[in-house]
Backbone as a ProteinNet text record, in pm:
[ID]
protein_1_A
[PRIMARY]
XXXXXXXXXXXXXXXXXXXXXXXXXXXXXXXXXXXXXXXXXXXXXXXXXXXXXXXXXXXXXXXXXXXXXXXXXXXXXXXXXXXXXXXXXXXXXXXXXXXXXXXXXXXXXXXXXXXXXXXXXXXXXXXXXXXXXXXXXXXXXXXXXXXXXXXXXXXXXXXXXXXXXXXXXXXXXXXXXXXXXXXXXXXXXXXXXXXXXXXXXXXXXXXXXXXXXXXXXXXXXXXXXXXXXXXXXXXXXXXXXXXXXXXXXXXXXXXXXXXXXXXXXXXXXXXXXXXXXXXXXXXXXXXXXXXXXXXXX
[TERTIARY]
12333.8	12400.7	12548.7	12576.5	12717	12790	12718.9	12781.5	12814.8	12724.9	12752	12871.3	12880.2	12993.8	13123.9	13120.1	13241	13284.2	13189.4	13222	13284.3	13232.7	13289.5	13433.6	13456.4	13591.7	13689.1	13646.2	13733.6	13764.9	13666.7	13691.9	13792.7	13793.4	13890.8	14031.1	14038.9	14170.3	14224.6	14141.4	14190.4	14231.2	14155.7	14183.8	14320	14359.4	14494.7	14603.2	14580.2	14681.8	14701.5	14590	14601.3	14673.2	14641.8	14709.6	14857.6	14896.4	15037.9	15110.3	15043.5	15106	15125.8	15023.6	15036.2	15146.7	15156.4	15257.7	15399.1	15415	15548.6	15598.7	15510.6	15554	15643.5	15749.3	15837.8	15766.7	15806.1	15753.9	15833.9	15765.8	15834.2	15815.8	15922.5	15921	15896	15789.3	15744.4	15807.5	15858.4	15920	15822.1	15747.3	15658.1	15527.1	15420.7	15291.1	15278.3	15233.7	15217.4	15095.6	15101.9	14987	14881.5	14753.4	14644	14555.2	14591.6	14506.8	14523.2	14429.5	14431.5	14543.3	14620.8	14736.7	14696.7	14765.7	14743.3	14780.1	14737.1	14757	14904.4	14989.1	15131.4	15213	15145.7	15213.5	15163.2	15247.8	15207.1	15280.3	15216.8	15280.6	15362	15470.3	15556.9	15619	15628.9	15693.8	15821	15929.9	16054.3	16098.9	16156.9	16201	16347.5	16422	16557	16595.7	16690.4	16723.7	16874.2	16925.1	17068.8	17095.4	17197.7	17243.8	17370.3	17365.2	17481.7	17531.6	17659	17711.8	17838.3	17845.5	17966.9	18047.9	18159.6	18241.1	18346.5	18343.1	18444.3	18384.9	18473.9	18429.5	18410.7	18402	18382.1	18257.3	18185.2	18071.2	18118.7	18038.4	18069.5	17971.8	18025.5	17943	17938.7	17832.5	17815.6	17832.6	17772.3	17773.9	17677.3	17705.3	17620.4	17618.3	17498.5	17479.8	17429.3	17496.3	17459.9	17410.1	17302.8	17239.7	17172.4	17186.4	17112.3	16972.4	16872.3	16733.9	16705.2	16590.7	16555.9	16556.8	16602.1	16611.2	16472.6	16470.4	16344.1	16261.5	16323.9	16253.5	16352.5	16322.7	16393.7	16290	16328.7	16232.4	16127.5	16153.9	16059.2	16029.4	16069.2	16052.6	16027.8	15928.5	15908.6	15899.7	15975.9	15971.3	15873.6	15762.2	15655.5	15653	15711.5	15710.9	15825.4	15888.9	15994.1	15961.5	15968	15947.3	16069.5	16100.6	16219.7	16192.7	16263	16251.8	16321.8	16408.6	16483	16471.2	16476.6	16475	16597.6	16581.5	16691.2	16674.9	16783	16780.5	16796.5	16727.3	16738.5	16821.3	16926	17010.8	16986.7	16936.5	16912.3	17040.8	17071	17190.7	17151.6	17249.9	17226.1	17171.2	17083.6	17029	16912.6	16870.3	16759.9	16801.7	16933.1	16979	16935.3	16901	16856.5	16941.1	17014.7	17096.1	17028	17002.8	16946.4	17061.2	17056.2	17161.4	17098.6	17142.9	17088.7	17187.7	17161.5	17245.6	17203.2	17291.1	17257	17305.1	17226.9	17268.7	17385.9	17439.1	17553.2	17523.4	17617	17603.3	17687.6	17625.7	17700.7	17796.3	17890.9	17984.2	17910.6	17951	17898.6	17748.7	17691.8	17548.5	17522.9	17397.1	17357	17232.9	17220.1	17099.1	17053.8	16923.1	16866.8	16791.1	16830.3	16764.5	16684.4	16554.7	16466.3	16411.1	16401.5	16353.6	16239.1	16135.1	16027	16006.3	16015.4	15998.4	15882.2	15796.9	15684.5	15721.5	15703.1	15744.2	15627.6	15630.8	15547	15639.9	15615.6	15699.9	15623.4	15698.4	15637.2	15697.5	15611.4	15658.6	15727.2	15693.4	15760.2	15808.1	15921.7	15979.5	15896.3	15892.8	15841.7	15943.4	15895.2	15988	16045.7	16174.6	16242.6	16311.4	16375.8	16440.5	16564.3	16640.4	16760.6	16864.4	16950	17048	17173.3	17180.7	17288.1	17426.7	17509.1	17651.2	17680.7	17578.8	17602.1	17660.4	17711.1	17787.7	17937.1	17975.9	18117.6	18188	18299.4	18372.8	18415	18394.2	18434.7	18585.5	18646	18790.8	18839.1	18968.1	19029.3	19102.4	19041.5	19096.7	19077.1	19187.3	19181.1	19103.8	19122	19052.4	18901.6	18860.3	18717.3	18662.4	18736.5	18691.5	18679.4	18777	18772.6	18655.3	18632.8	18520.9	18388	18379.2	18255.9	18221.5	18322.1	18296.7	18246.7	18296.5	18251.1	18106.3	18067.5	17934.9	17829.4	17872.6	17778	17690	17558.9	17464.1	17383.5	17276.1	17200	17111.9	17067.6	16978.6	17037.9	16999.3	17048.5	17015.2	16895.5	16856.4	16940.3	16964.4	17047.2	17189.8	17240.1	17374.5	17379.7	17281.1	17275.8	17266.5	17185.3	17169	17299.1	17370.3	17499	17599.6	17606.9	17700.9	17662.6	17534.9	17482	17518.3	17494.2	17520	17669.9	17750.3	17894.4	17945.7	17898.3	17942.3	17900	17777.9	17731.9	17822.2	17859.3	17937.7	18085	18138.2	18283	18330.7	18241.6	18283.6	18231.8	18321.7	18288.5	18256.9	18148.2	18110.6	18195	18259.6	18350.8	18285.4	18163.3	18108.9	18151.3	18091.2	18115.2	18260.4	18317.4	18447.9	18435.3	18504.8	18492.7	18553.4	18661.5	18732.7	18666.7	18647.1	18598.3	18716.5	18712.1	18825.9	18809.9	18686.8	18665.1	18651.7	18612	18583	18707.6	18818.8	18941.3	18988.6	18982.3	19023.5	18929.2	18799.5	18702.1	18726.7	18758.2	18783.3	18913.7	19016.5	19146.8	19143.5	19078.2	19075.8	18956.8	18860.7	18737.7	18662.6	18658.9	18587.1	18553.8	18461.2	18426	18296.9	18261	18132.6	18031	17916	17810.2	17855.2	17944.3	17993.7	18074.5	18162.4	18242.8	18155.8	18055.7	17963.1	17896.6	17850	17782.8	17880	17997.8	18096.4	18139.8	18157	18200.3	18090.9	17967.1	17857	17852.5	17866.1	17861.5	17976.6	18097	18214.5	18203.1	18162.6	18149.5	18037	17926.1	17811.3	17848	17911.3	17946.9	18047.7	18139.6	18235.9	18167.1	18051.1	17973.7	17872	17870	17776.6	17640.6	17630	17503.4	17507.8	17418.3	17416.8	17391.5	17470.1	17456.2	17502.3	17454.8	17490.6	17485.8	17554.7	17549.5	17455.1	17376.8	17282	17309.7	17301.4	17318.8	17187.7	17164.3	17042.3	17028.2	16907	16878.4	16796.4	16834.9	16760.7	16672.9	16544	16454.3	16324	16321.7	16202	16080.3	16101.5	15990.4	16018.7	15911.5	15924.9	15945.3	15959.3	15972.5	16106.9	16172.6	16291.9	16415.8	16488.8	16614.4	16726.3	16800.2	16909	17042.2	17152.4	17282.2	17321.7	17282.8	17317.6	17245.4	17140.3	17064.3	17117.6	17222.1	17277	17338.9	17316.3	17349	17377.9	17464.7	17489.5	17441.2	17381.2	17339.2	17357	17349.1	17363.9	17228	17216.9	17099.4	17145.4	17071.3	17099.9	16978.4	17003.2	16897.7	16849.9	16719.4	16663.6	16514	16466.8	16324.2	16275.7	16362.9	16322.9	16322.3	16375.2	16372.4	16499.2	16528.6	16640.5	16591.4	16666.4	16625.6	16737.6	16697.4	16793.9	16864.5	16996.2	17075.9	17168	17117.7	17189.3	17243.9	17362.6	17420.2	17449.7	17488.4	17521.5	17398.5	17280.1	17156.1	17076.7	17135.3	17068.6	16931.1	16930	16804.3	16821.1	16750.9	16756.7	16617.7	16601.1	16477.1	16355.2	16371.6	16261.2	16274.3	16174.3	16173	16202.3	16141.5	16167.7	16118.8	16018.9	15966.5	16064.9	16165.1	16261.1	16371.8	16386.2	16501.3	16459.8	16522.5	16501	16630.1	16625.9	16745.4	16764.8	16887.2	16920.2	17029.3	17095.2	17200.5	17225.2	17215.4	17255.9	17397.4	17489.7	17629.5	17643.8	17704.7	17719.8	17794.4	17763.2	17830.7	17980.7	18022.1	18164.5	18184.6	18267.5	18288.6	18377.2	18325.8	18408	18498.9	18592.2	18681.8	18600.9	18494.1	18411	18333.4	18268	18187.2	18273.2	18391.6	18479.6	18529.4	18544.6	18592.7	18481.6	18357.9	18242.9	18208.8	18078.2	18032.3	17918.8	17884.9	17783	17650.5	17653	17530.3	17509.3	17603.9	17589.2	17724.9	17735.6	17854.3	17822.1	17906.3	17885	18003.5	17975.5	18078.4	18079.1	18196	18208.8	18311.1	18418.3	18523.6	18468.6	18497.5	18454.5	18316.8	18246.7	18113.7	18121.7	18040.3	18026.6	17879.7	17854.3	17716.1	17702.5	17591.3	17565	17420.2	17400.8	17266.3	17213	17088.9	17028	17015.1
3202.3	3194	3163.2	3062.8	3029.6	3146.8	3219.5	3336.6	3442.6	3463.1	3564.5	3527	3399.8	3354.2	3377.5	3345.7	3364.5	3509	3599.9	3742.8	3787.8	3741.2	3781.8	3732.6	3611.4	3555.1	3633.9	3666.7	3743.1	3879.6	3944.2	4077.2	4072.8	3965.6	3953.4	3934.6	3862.1	3832.6	3950	4011.2	4110.2	4238.8	4287.8	4418.2	4423.1	4323.4	4328.7	4326.3	4249.9	4242.9	4378.5	4449.4	4582.1	4674.4	4664.9	4748	4720	4592.7	4556.2	4616	4610.5	4664.5	4813.9	4884.3	5028.3	5060.5	4982	5007	4988.5	4914.9	4890.8	5005.8	5099.4	5208.1	5304.8	5357.9	5451.5	5581.8	5644.3	5775.5	5879.1	5962.6	6062.5	6200.6	6278.5	6415.6	6507.5	6584.9	6664.9	6802.9	6845.4	6977.9	7081.3	7046.2	7141.5	7072.2	7152.6	7100	7098.4	6984.6	6974.8	7054.1	7108.3	7178.9	7078.2	7118.7	7026.2	7070.3	7176.6	7224.8	7137.7	7152.4	7074.3	7126.1	7033.2	7071.3	7096	7187.5	7206.4	7080	7075	6953.6	6925.8	7028.7	7006.2	6988	6964.1	6936.2	6804.2	6739.2	6616.3	6606.1	6539.7	6517.3	6388.9	6387.7	6270	6257.1	6135.3	6106.9	6027.5	6066.9	5990.9	5950.1	5831.9	5774.5	5737.2	5757.8	5703.7	5674.9	5581.7	5530.1	5507	5531.1	5521.4	5438.2	5350.9	5272.1	5336.8	5375.7	5432.7	5328.7	5292.3	5180.8	5221.6	5182.2	5199.7	5071.6	5078.2	4958.6	4936.6	5015.4	5004.5	4942.4	4913.4	4857.9	4966.6	5091.3	5204.2	5282.8	5338.6	5423.6	5551.1	5599.6	5724.2	5831	5937	6045	6161.6	6238.2	6359.3	6331.3	6224.1	6194.3	6288.4	6312.7	6403.3	6356.9	6344.5	6298.5	6415.3	6440.8	6550.6	6492.1	6548.3	6492.6	6603.7	6599.2	6691.7	6636.4	6717.8	6686.7	6737.7	6702.9	6763.1	6915.8	6978.3	7124.6	7185.1	7295.8	7361.2	7393.3	7457	7486.1	7504.1	7437.1	7457.9	7499.3	7502.2	7536.4	7428	7307	7196.9	7115.9	7162.9	7085.2	7178.5	7143.8	7211.4	7105.6	7122.5	7031.4	7090	7021.5	7075.5	7019.1	6902	6842.9	6744.5	6742.9	6646.1	6580.2	6448.5	6371.6	6284.3	6262.4	6185.2	6098.9	5987.5	5897.9	5953.6	6055.1	6114.3	6266.7	6333.5	6480.6	6536.3	6653	6713.4	6864.7	6930.7	7074	7092.9	7192.6	7220.3	7346.3	7333.2	7447.2	7484.8	7605.9	7653.9	7709.9	7669.1	7716.6	7796.6	7859.6	7938.5	7849.9	7907.4	7834.8	7744.9	7741.3	7655.3	7520.9	7495.8	7369.8	7360.6	7238.3	7213.6	7103	7137	7037.8	6998	6868.2	6814.4	6773.4	6818.1	6788.1	6710.3	6585.8	6496.9	6484.6	6548.4	6523.8	6391.3	6294.5	6160.6	6141.5	6070.7	6036	5938.9	5904.3	5812.6	5684	5644.7	5520.3	5414.5	5311.9	5210.2	5131.8	5059.7	4977.9	4879.7	4873.1	4780.4	4797.5	4906.1	4929.7	5002.7	4999.8	5067	5151.3	5255.5	5336.6	5346.4	5349.3	5362.9	5494.6	5579.1	5707.9	5699.3	5723.6	5717.6	5856.1	5887.1	6016.8	5994.8	6076.6	6080.1	6225.3	6252.5	6389.2	6393.9	6494.4	6517.1	6628.9	6603.2	6696.8	6730.2	6850.5	6887.1	6897.9	6814.2	6811.3	6872.5	6930	6998.5	6946.2	6922.3	6868.9	6974.6	7102	7213.2	7311.5	7376.4	7459.9	7583.3	7614.7	7743.7	7851.4	7972.1	8084.4	8112.8	8140.5	8165.7	8301.4	8335.8	8465.6	8477.9	8585.6	8609.9	8500.1	8486.7	8377.6	8410.7	8531.5	8565.5	8547	8469.8	8456.5	8336.2	8276.8	8154.8	8180.9	8303.2	8332.9	8336	8331.1	8337.5	8211.3	8229.1	8114.8	8018.9	7890.4	7790.1	7768	7782.2	7764.5	7856.6	7882.7	7958.3	7859.1	7830.4	7730.5	7780.4	7802	7857	7766.4	7635.9	7542.7	7548.1	7563.6	7574.9	7705.4	7814.3	7943	7937.3	7877.1	7866.9	7780.9	7670.1	7582.8	7654.4	7730.8	7803.7	7902.3	7969.2	8064.6	7994.4	7875.1	7799	7752.2	7719.8	7662.9	7768.3	7888.6	7995.4	8026.2	8045.2	8071.2	8197.3	8218.6	8343.1	8349.8	8235.6	8234	8145.6	8169.1	8083.2	7936.2	7907.5	7767.4	7700	7769	7711.6	7689.1	7782.6	7765.6	7643.8	7631.5	7516.5	7385.7	7383.7	7262.4	7227	7326.5	7300.4	7239	7293.3	7242	7100.5	7080.4	6948.9	6843.5	6874.7	6777.3	6754.9	6859.3	6841.1	6744	6758.9	6669.4	6525.5	6506.6	6371.9	6310.3	6389	6338	6315.3	6384.5	6383.2	6329.9	6314.8	6270.5	6129.5	6041.8	5902.2	5884.2	5812.8	5786.2	5671.9	5695.3	5596.2	5509.6	5543.4	5483	5565.2	5536.3	5617.1	5608.1	5723.4	5729.7	5818.1	5781.5	5852.7	5992.8	6006.7	6134.6	6227.8	6353.5	6455	6510.1	6496.1	6534.7	6673.8	6720.4	6855.5	6866.5	6986.8	7010.3	7003.4	7059	7059.6	6918.4	6832.4	6692.6	6621	6646.5	6583.2	6623.2	6750.2	6796.6	6738.8	6735	6685.6	6535.9	6459.6	6314	6265.4	6353.5	6319.1	6204.8	6208.9	6106.5	6157.7	6086.9	6121.3	6053.6	6072.1	6021	6135	6116.2	6217.3	6352.4	6351.5	6477.5	6555.3	6487.3	6554.9	6602.5	6523.6	6567.1	6698.3	6703.9	6824.7	6941.5	6915.6	7022.8	7082.2	6996.5	7045.8	7130.4	7085.2	7165.4	7302.3	7305.1	7431.6	7522.8	7467.6	7548.4	7608.6	7527.6	7578.9	7681.5	7652.4	7744	7881	7883.1	8012.5	8087.9	8014.4	8079.2	8136.8	8081.3	8130.5	8236.6	8274.1	8375.2	8322.1	8190.9	8127.9	8086.5	8136.1	8093.8	7943.3	7875.9	7731.1	7691.8	7576.9	7528.7	7377	7320.9	7176.6	7148.1	7043.1	7001.6	6855.9	6824.2	6686	6636.2	6507.2	6449.7	6304.9	6266.3	6126.6	6119.7	6026.7	5998.7	5877.6	5902	5796.8	5803.8	5742	5747.1	5681	5578.8	5505.2	5479.7	5456	5418.9	5537.9	5507.1	5610.6	5607.4	5492.6	5475.4	5524.7	5616.7	5665.5	5568.4	5523.2	5428.2	5494.9	5448.8	5511.8	5504.5	5397.1	5383.5	5481.5	5545	5641.8	5783.6	5802	5936.6	5984.1	6111.4	6158.6	6308.7	6351.5	6493.8	6528.5	6645.3	6691.5	6842.9	6895	7039.1	7100.6	7230	7308.2	7441.3	7490.9	7622.3	7712.8	7842.6	7939.7	8000.6	7980.5	8030.4	8053.7	8166.7	8195.6	8212.7	8260.4	8284.3	8161.8	8048.7	7925.3	7844.2	7755	7661.4	7534.4	7490.6	7376.5	7271.8	7145.9	7035.8	7018.9	6996.9	6955.3	6844.3	6722.1	6607.1	6523.4	6560.8	6492.5	6346.2	6315.6	6176.5	6086.1	6140.2	6063.7	6093.2	6173	6207.6	6271.2	6369.7	6435.1	6586.7	6648.4	6793.4	6851.2	6920.1	6991.5	6899.7	6778	6682	6600.5	6515.2	6415.6	6477.2	6589.4	6658	6579.4	6495.8	6418.8	6312.9	6279.8	6174.7	6223.9	6355.6	6413.7	6472.9	6424.6	6479.7	6549.1	6680.8	6759.3	6767.6	6738.9	6752.8	6856.5	6902.7	7003.8	7079	7210.9	7296.6	7344.1	7310.6	7346.1	7498	7563.6	7709.6	7755.4	7876.3	7925.6	7940.4	7977.2	7985.5	7910.4	7807.3	7726	7799.5	7817.2	7873.4	7764.7	7803	7704	7604.3	7653.4	7565.2	7466.9	7517	7428.2	7334.2	7378.8	7292.5	7174.7	7194.1	7085.6	7012.4	7034.1	6975.9	6837.9	6811.2	6679.2	6696.6	6588.8	6595.5	6536.3	6425.5	6358.2	6362.1	6302.5	6290.5	6261.3	6286.4	6242.2	6233.1	6161	6135.2	6188	6251.3	6295.1	6199.7	6150.4	6057.8	5951.2	5943.7	5845.8	5704.1	5624.8	5485.6	5463.6	5570.5	5555.8	5549	5463.3	5454.9	5472.8	5519.3	5536.2	5477.2	5408.6	5345.2	5370.4	5411.6	5431.2	5299.8	5268.1	5143.7	5144.9
16843.1	16973.3	16955.7	16869.1	16844.5	16780.7	16688.6	16626.6	16728.3	16825.2	16927.4	17012.8	17044.8	17125.6	17050.1	16920.2	16838.7	16835	16821.6	16815.9	16945.5	17058.2	17186.5	17200.4	17157.4	17167.4	17080.9	16958.4	16870.6	16926.9	16987.7	17042.7	17154.9	17231.3	17339.8	17283.5	17172.7	17115.9	17036.1	16951.4	16857	16924.4	17019.6	17080	17146.1	17227.9	17284.8	17178.5	17068.1	16964.1	16899.6	16872.3	16814.6	16909.6	17035.4	17134.5	17138.9	17124.1	17124.9	17005.6	16887	16766.7	16779.8	16830.1	16847.7	16945.7	17050.5	17152.4	17102.3	16992.4	16939.2	16853.2	16814.4	16728.8	16804.9	16743.1	16812.3	16842.7	16951.7	16986.6	16909.9	16831.1	16750.2	16810.5	16804.4	16852.9	16734.3	16738.9	16626.2	16630.3	16515.7	16505.2	16451.6	16347.6	16284.3	16251.3	16233.7	16196.3	16045	15992.6	15847.4	15802.6	15681.9	15627	15587.1	15594.9	15571.4	15454.6	15384.8	15277.5	15154	15060.9	14938.1	14848.2	14791.7	14711.2	14566	14498	14354	14277.1	14151.2	14071.6	14044.7	14046.3	14018.8	14146.3	14258.9	14384.6	14442	14520.7	14587.8	14720.2	14815.2	14944.6	14938.6	15013.8	15017.2	15155.4	15203.4	15330.8	15304.6	15369.8	15359.6	15499.7	15507.8	15634.6	15624.2	15733.1	15738.4	15881.9	15896.8	16029.9	16040.5	16162.4	16186.9	16311.8	16302.8	16416.7	16472.2	16597.1	16665.2	16764.3	16753.6	16832.9	16907.1	17033.3	17113.8	17103.3	17034.6	17010.5	17118.5	17226.1	17331.2	17457.6	17553	17681.4	17786.8	17741.6	17832.2	17791.3	17887.1	17850.9	17781.8	17688.1	17617.7	17665.4	17722.6	17775.6	17676.4	17683.6	17602.5	17453.1	17407.5	17264	17191.9	17065.2	16987.5	16841.7	16787.1	16649.7	16565.2	16451.8	16361.8	16229.5	16178.1	16059.1	15979.2	15846.8	15761.7	15735.1	15767.4	15733.7	15592.8	15533.9	15404.9	15411.9	15304.7	15299.2	15322.2	15395.1	15429.9	15306.4	15207.1	15082.4	14969	14857.7	14732.5	14628.4	14502.7	14397.6	14376.9	14426.5	14403.6	14529.2	14644.5	14768.2	14886.1	14968.6	15095.9	15205.1	15309.3	15423.7	15524.8	15548.4	15632.7	15773.7	15793.9	15927.8	15940.6	16057	16086.8	16219.9	16222.9	16344.8	16369.2	16495.4	16530	16651.9	16658.9	16774	16896.9	16879.6	16990.2	16984.6	17099	17099.8	17027.7	16968.5	16893.4	16890.8	16852.2	16824.8	16674.3	16620.7	16477.6	16456.1	16375.6	16342.1	16196.4	16174.3	16038.4	15980.1	15856.7	15788	15664.2	15604.3	15483.5	15372.3	15291.4	15177.8	15211.3	15338.1	15377.2	15432.3	15442.7	15501	15646.6	15689.5	15825.8	15888.4	15992.7	16061.4	16192	16206.4	16329.7	16421.7	16546.1	16643.3	16757.8	16774.4	16877.1	16992.4	17106.7	17224.2	17287.4	17286.4	17334.1	17477	17554.3	17689.7	17682.7	17796.4	17801.7	17725.1	17638.9	17563.9	17634.2	17693.6	17768.6	17678.6	17738.4	17660	17569	17444.9	17344.1	17318.1	17362	17343.1	17211.6	17168.8	17045.4	17069.4	16991.4	16987.2	16842.4	16822.7	16688.6	16680.8	16586.9	16565.4	16435.4	16445.4	16328.9	16297.9	16168.8	16122.8	16024.1	16037.1	15938.1	15896.9	15768	15717.8	15619.3	15635.6	15544.4	15448	15319.6	15215.6	15123.5	15069.3	14956.1	14836	14734.9	14615.8	14498.2	14406.8	14292.3	14162.8	14063.4	13935.7	13850.7	13873	13805.3	13911.3	13890.3	13996.4	14030.6	14161.5	14206.6	14172.3	14154.3	14143.7	14281.5	14286	14412.8	14408.4	14517.4	14529.4	14442.9	14461.7	14381.5	14399.6	14299.8	14301.3	14380.4	14433.6	14526.8	14468.7	14538.1	14503.5	14414.9	14354	14276.6	14137.4	14117	13995.9	14023	14150.2	14185.5	14136	14068.8	14013.2	14123.7	14100.9	14199.3	14196.7	14080	14063.8	13952.6	13950.4	13841.2	13751.5	13638.5	13547.1	13403.8	13334.4	13199	13104.8	13117.6	13029	13049.7	13174.7	13202.6	13146.4	13160.6	13106.1	12953.7	12889.1	12742.5	12696.4	12765.6	12730.3	12752.3	12860.3	12890.1	12778.9	12725	12617.3	12490.7	12464.9	12348	12363.5	12487.1	12511.6	12543.2	12567.5	12599.7	12478.5	12504.4	12396.3	12426.2	12348.3	12358.4	12482.5	12532.7	12649.1	12758.4	12884.1	12992.9	12971.2	12923.5	12904.7	12796.2	12686.6	12580.5	12628.8	12707.8	12764	12855	12943.1	13034.2	12956.9	12852.1	12771.9	12700.3	12649.9	12583.9	12681.1	12801.3	12902.1	12943.1	12967.2	13005.4	12900.4	12773.8	12667	12646.5	12665	12651.1	12757.2	12879.5	12987.4	12958.7	12911.7	12876.7	12769.3	12670.8	12557.3	12590.4	12691.1	12711.3	12846.5	12943.7	13076.9	13103.3	13142.3	13169.5	13317.5	13346.4	13485.6	13541	13655.9	13714.5	13820.6	13862.5	13982.9	14103.3	14217.2	14336.9	14383.2	14416	14481.4	14604.3	14709.7	14836.9	14830.9	14757.2	14750.9	14649.8	14689.7	14597	14517.4	14386.5	14302.9	14241.6	14226.7	14177.9	14027.3	13982.7	13841.4	13754	13800.3	13718.8	13689.4	13789.8	13771.6	13675.7	13690.2	13601.4	13456.4	13434.5	13297.9	13243.2	13325.3	13279.6	13250.1	13337.3	13322	13239.9	13218.6	13146.3	13213.9	13347.6	13422.1	13561.6	13628.5	13765.3	13807.2	13934.7	13981.5	13978.2	14043.3	14034.5	14089.5	14189.4	14245.9	14143.3	14071.1	13969	13852	13815	13710.1	13751	13875.8	13924.1	13935.4	13991.6	14008.8	13875	13776.1	13645.4	13580.6	13590.9	13536.3	13603.1	13734.9	13808.8	13767.2	13757.8	13723.6	13583.9	13485.9	13349.1	13341.5	13408.1	13405.3	13460	13574.9	13634.7	13548	13487.5	13397.9	13274.6	13239.8	13125.5	13166.2	13293.6	13340.5	13378.6	13398.5	13435.1	13581.8	13666.6	13807.2	13817.8	13899.9	13915.9	14054.9	14100.8	14233.9	14237.2	14334.9	14358.2	14473.7	14458.5	14561.6	14595.7	14724.9	14770.7	14829.9	14816.2	14871.8	14829.4	14797.2	14764.2	14636.1	14550.6	14428.5	14457	14473.9	14518.9	14438.9	14319.4	14235.4	14299.1	14380.8	14440.4	14587.6	14662.9	14802.7	14894.1	15023.7	15125.8	15197	15200.9	15283.4	15209.5	15272.3	15216.4	15253	15153.4	15172.8	15138.3	15200.4	15171.7	15025.2	14956.4	14815.4	14724.7	14776.2	14696.6	14711.1	14794.9	14813	14682.2	14650.7	14515.9	14517.8	14427	14402.4	14262.2	14248.3	14116.4	14107.2	13986.5	13963.7	13934	13964.8	13929.2	13870.4	13773.3	13715.3	13734.7	13736.5	13764.3	13633.4	13605.6	13479.9	13498.2	13449.2	13459.2	13601.5	13690.2	13828.3	13916.7	13869.4	13948.2	13924.4	14020.5	14007.8	13939.1	13837.4	13756.3	13752.5	13756	13760.7	13626.2	13635.8	13520	13569.2	13569.2	13623.8	13508.6	13461.3	13345.3	13374.4	13496.3	13529	13516.6	13548	13538.7	13411.3	13320.6	13194.3	13220.6	13306.9	13343.3	13336.8	13242.8	13226.6	13249.5	13363.5	13395.5	13394.4	13449.4	13456.2	13584.9	13610.1	13717.7	13854.9	13883.6	14010.3	14131.4	14113.9	14226.6	14274.7	14193.6	14229.9	14323.2	14338.8	14408.7	14542.7	14650.6	14785	14827.2	14836.8	14869.4	15020.2	15066.3	15208.4	15233.6	15128.6	15147.5	15017.7	15025.6	14915.3	14945.3	14858.6	14881.7	14870.9	14969.7	14966.3	14841.6	14792.8	14671.9	14688.7	14809.6	14842.3	14972	14970.2	15089.1	15187.9	15309.1	15415.5	15470.5	15555.7	15617	15698.3	15762.9	15845.7	15760.6	15653.8	15570.7	15488.3	15447	15367.6	15449.3	15578.9	15663.1	15734.8	15690.7	15758.2	15705.4	15696.7	15654.4	15555.3	15484.7	15381	15426.1	15496.7	15536	15687	15761.7	15906.5	15968.1	16098.3	16171.1	16319.5	16393.5	16535.4	16614.7	16726.4	16820.2	16938.8	16975.8	17087.7	17055.6	17134.1	17108.9	17117.2	17014	17012.8	16953.8	16914.6	16856.7	16704.2	16647.5	16502.5	16467.3	16346.4	16301.4	16162.1	16140.8	16012.3	15974.8	15851	15799.4	15746.2	15781.2	15732.5	15580.6
[MASK]
+++++++++++++++++++++++++++++++++++++++++++++++++++++++++++++++++++++++++++++++++++++++++++++++++++++++++++++++++++++++++++++++++++++++++++++++++++++++++++++++++++++++++++++++++++++++++++++++++++++++++++++++++++++++++++++++++++++++++++++++++++++++++++++++++++++++++++++++++++++++++++++++++++++++++

């Protein structure tokens, strides 16, 4: 009898608490349906989360605000984005190369008020690259630099992979990592000064590779070996080269050649030739609206 009374009391207490917890979860707006089939042994599903604080620092309301954000790339040689959920409605703009830009039209932001935008993306990751389509324009020289051309001829070998490995190892041996810098200095500066951050490491690999006749590109995203939450400090640039019908990582700054694909979440493939629009654009996110600031958690 006492046991029955206890069970009834617990049921009255526990059920409302569970309901309260469920009610606290954000409402997500779904863009695509995730696949539900069984994955091959060299594939795995992964969920990544990220969140942004948008704040009005003025004493006036901000009307017609708009938040722009790169979502994970639709498909690369080792990543497929199968579903995107968001705490706020958005429009998806597809760009060249599989880039996906999320555009959030925000209602009026009151004075000193904040909005929190949360994103959840479902990914299928692959330990070895899928074969992909043609490499297109990724042989076009990024810059005209005699020193880069001469170095490329010295490092060029009999096969694309050997050439990529030679370039990768040369950068490791000769370029010093400076830590993150806000300004993009480019491949010529990295070669002249023999230093740079992850962006310069990637740019230099791409420039030498293309000068040697090897298709290469720069990719931006997050280096996240563990966990689900994307943090600003994990933002990273790396290079990829095209060999055997697939794009393969050559991340000299992280000492990673064609390995650890599960650690890399791509959010932007840099176009082979930057247009005036893309050159003056953004890499991760930006906010439209006077007096608004945005910060990634």
